[in-house]
C-alpha atoms as a printed R data frame, in Angstrom:
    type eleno elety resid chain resno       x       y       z
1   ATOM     1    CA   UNK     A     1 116.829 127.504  95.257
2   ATOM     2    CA   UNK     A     2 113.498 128.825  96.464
3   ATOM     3    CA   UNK     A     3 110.525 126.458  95.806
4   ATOM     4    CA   UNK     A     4 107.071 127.395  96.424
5   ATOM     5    CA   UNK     A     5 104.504 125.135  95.809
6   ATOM     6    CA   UNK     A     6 100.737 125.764  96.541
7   ATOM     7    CA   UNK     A     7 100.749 127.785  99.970
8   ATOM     8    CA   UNK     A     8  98.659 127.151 102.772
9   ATOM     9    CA   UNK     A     9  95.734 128.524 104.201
10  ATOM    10    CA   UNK     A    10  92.955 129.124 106.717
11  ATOM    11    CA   UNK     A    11  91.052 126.640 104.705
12  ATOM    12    CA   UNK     A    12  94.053 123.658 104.337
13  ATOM    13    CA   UNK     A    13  96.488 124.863 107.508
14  ATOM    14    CA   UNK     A    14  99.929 123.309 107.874
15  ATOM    15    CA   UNK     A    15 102.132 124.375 111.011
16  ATOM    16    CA   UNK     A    16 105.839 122.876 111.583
17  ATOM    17    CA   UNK     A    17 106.752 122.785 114.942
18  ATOM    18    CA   UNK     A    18 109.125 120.951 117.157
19  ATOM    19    CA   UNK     A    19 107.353 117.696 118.867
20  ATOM    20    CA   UNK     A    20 108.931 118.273 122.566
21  ATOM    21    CA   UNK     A    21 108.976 114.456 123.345
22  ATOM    22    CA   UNK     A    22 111.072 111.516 122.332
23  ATOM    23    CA   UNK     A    23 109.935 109.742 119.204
24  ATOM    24    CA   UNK     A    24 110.537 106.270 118.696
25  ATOM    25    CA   UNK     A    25 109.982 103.897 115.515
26  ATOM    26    CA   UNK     A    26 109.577 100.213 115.835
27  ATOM    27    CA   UNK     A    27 109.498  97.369 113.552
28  ATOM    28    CA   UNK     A    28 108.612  94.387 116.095
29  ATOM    29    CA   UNK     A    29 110.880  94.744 118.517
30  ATOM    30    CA   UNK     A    30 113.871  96.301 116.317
31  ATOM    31    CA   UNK     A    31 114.302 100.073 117.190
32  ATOM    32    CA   UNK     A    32 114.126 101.583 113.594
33  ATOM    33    CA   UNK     A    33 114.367 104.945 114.451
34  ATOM    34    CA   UNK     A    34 114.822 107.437 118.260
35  ATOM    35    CA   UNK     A    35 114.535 110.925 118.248
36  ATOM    36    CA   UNK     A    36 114.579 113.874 120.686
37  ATOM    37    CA   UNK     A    37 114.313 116.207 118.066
38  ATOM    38    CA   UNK     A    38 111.127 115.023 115.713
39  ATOM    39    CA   UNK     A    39 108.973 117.389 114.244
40  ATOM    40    CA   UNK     A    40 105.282 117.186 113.998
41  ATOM    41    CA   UNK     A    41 103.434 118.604 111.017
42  ATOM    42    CA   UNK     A    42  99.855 119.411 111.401
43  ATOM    43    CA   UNK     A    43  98.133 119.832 108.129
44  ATOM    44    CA   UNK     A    44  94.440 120.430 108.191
45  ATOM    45    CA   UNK     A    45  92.391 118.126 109.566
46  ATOM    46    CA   UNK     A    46  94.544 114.665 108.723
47  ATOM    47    CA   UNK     A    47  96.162 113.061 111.834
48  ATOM    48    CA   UNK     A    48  99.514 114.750 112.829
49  ATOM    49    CA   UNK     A    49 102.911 113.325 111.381
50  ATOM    50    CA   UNK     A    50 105.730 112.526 113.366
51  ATOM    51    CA   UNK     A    51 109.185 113.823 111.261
52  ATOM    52    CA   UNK     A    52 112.290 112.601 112.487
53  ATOM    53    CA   UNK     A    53 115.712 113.679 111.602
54  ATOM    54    CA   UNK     A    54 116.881 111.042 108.588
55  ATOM    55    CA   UNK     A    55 120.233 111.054 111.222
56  ATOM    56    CA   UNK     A    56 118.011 109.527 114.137
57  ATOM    57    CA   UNK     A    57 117.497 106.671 111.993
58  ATOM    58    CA   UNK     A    58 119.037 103.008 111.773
59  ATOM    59    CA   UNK     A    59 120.446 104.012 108.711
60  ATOM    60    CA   UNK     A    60 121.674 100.527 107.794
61  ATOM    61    CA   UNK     A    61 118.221  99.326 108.197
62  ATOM    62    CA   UNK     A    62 117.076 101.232 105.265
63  ATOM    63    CA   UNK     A    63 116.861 100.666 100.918
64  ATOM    64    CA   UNK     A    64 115.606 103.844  99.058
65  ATOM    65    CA   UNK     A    65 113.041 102.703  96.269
66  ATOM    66    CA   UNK     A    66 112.052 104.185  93.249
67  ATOM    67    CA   UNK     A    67 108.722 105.229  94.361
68  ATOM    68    CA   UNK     A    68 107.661 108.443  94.317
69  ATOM    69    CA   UNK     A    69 104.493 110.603  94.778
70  ATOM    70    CA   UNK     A    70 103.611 114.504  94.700
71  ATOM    71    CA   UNK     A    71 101.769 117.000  97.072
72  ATOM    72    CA   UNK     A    72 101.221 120.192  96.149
73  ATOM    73    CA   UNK     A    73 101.642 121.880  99.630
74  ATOM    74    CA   UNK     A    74 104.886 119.807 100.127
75  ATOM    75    CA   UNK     A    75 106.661 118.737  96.949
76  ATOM    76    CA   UNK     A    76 107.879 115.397  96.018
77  ATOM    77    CA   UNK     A    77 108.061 112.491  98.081
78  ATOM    78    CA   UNK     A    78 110.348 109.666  97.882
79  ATOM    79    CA   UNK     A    79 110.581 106.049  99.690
80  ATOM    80    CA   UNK     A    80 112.203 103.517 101.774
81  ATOM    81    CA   UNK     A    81 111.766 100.127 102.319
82  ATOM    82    CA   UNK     A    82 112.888  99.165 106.148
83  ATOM    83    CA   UNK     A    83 114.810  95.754 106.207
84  ATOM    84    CA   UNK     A    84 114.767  93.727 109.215
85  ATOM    85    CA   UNK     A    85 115.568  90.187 110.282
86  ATOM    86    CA   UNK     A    86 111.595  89.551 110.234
87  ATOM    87    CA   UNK     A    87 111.474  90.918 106.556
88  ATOM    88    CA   UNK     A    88 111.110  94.243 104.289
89  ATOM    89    CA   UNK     A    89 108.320  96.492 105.442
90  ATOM    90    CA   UNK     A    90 108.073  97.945 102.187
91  ATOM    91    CA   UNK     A    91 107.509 101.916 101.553
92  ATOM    92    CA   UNK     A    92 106.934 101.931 105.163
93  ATOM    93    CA   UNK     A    93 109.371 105.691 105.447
94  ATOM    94    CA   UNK     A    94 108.857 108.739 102.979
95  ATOM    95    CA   UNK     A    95 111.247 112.032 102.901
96  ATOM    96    CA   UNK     A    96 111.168 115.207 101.111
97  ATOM    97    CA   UNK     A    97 114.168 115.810  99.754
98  ATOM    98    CA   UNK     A    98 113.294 119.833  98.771
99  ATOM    99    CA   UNK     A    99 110.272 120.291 100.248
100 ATOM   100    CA   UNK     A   100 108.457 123.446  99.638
101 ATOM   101    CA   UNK     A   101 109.071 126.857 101.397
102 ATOM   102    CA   UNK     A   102 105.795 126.582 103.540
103 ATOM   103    CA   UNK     A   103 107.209 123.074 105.109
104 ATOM   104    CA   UNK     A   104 111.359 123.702 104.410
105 ATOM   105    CA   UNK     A   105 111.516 122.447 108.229
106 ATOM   106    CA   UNK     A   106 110.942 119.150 107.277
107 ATOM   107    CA   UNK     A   107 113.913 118.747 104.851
108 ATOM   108    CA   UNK     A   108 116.435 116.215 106.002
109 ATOM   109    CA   UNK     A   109 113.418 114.301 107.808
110 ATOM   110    CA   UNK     A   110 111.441 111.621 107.051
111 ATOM   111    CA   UNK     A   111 107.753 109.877 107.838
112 ATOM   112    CA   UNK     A   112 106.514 107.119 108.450
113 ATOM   113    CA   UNK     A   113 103.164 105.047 108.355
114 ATOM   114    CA   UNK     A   114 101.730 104.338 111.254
115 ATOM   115    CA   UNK     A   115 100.179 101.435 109.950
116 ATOM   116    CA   UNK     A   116 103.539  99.312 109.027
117 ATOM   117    CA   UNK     A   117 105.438 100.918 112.146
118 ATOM   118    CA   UNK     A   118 105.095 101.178 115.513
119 ATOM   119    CA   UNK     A   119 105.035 105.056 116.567
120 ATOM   120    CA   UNK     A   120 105.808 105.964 120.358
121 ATOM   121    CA   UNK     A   121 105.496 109.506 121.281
122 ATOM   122    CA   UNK     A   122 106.740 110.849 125.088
């Protein structure tokens, strides 16, 4: 099923394209998440996002949690918390499950926040 969403454009651009480097997603020291095939979404002028295939990621490291929020170019977002032997980092990962036509690359990927992760790029 199609979803559109609000579309981008000149004024709020978003481009989808593949990164070209290794990704990789730390938590301390634990590798949470290594990718050769990350995506980086560039959406106007906030920083670029690093999306890496849900499969490139410690699965077992991760609890799904019932947050959710909404963006309009993108669709709904939902959480996980990233368990570790140091503790939870808490909503530190979000996905879009059926994200909207304008960003459908993304699906089966997921983000995280630089500021509770570690994000190596190259």
């Amino acid at each position: 099923m199609s979803k559109v969403g609000r579309t981008p454009t000149a004024d709020h651009p978003i481009t989808v394209r593949p990164t070209g480097a290794r990704v990789t997603v730390h938590v301390g020291d634990q590798v949470v998440a290594d990718s050769t095939a990350a995506l980086t979404l560039q959406e106007a002028t906030y920083p670029a996002v690093q999306y890496v295939p849900l499969a490139d990621v410690d699965a077992a490291l991760l609890v799904r949690t019932d947050t959710s929020t909404y963006c309009p170019y993108k669709g709904d977002a939902s959480y996980y918390t990233i368990t570790t032997s140091a503790g939870d980092v808490v909503d530190a990962i979000w996905t879009y499950d059926q994200p909207y036509d304008a960003v459908a690359d993304i699906a089966g990927h997921v983000a995280f926040y630089p500021s509770k992760v570690t994000i190596s790029v190259g």
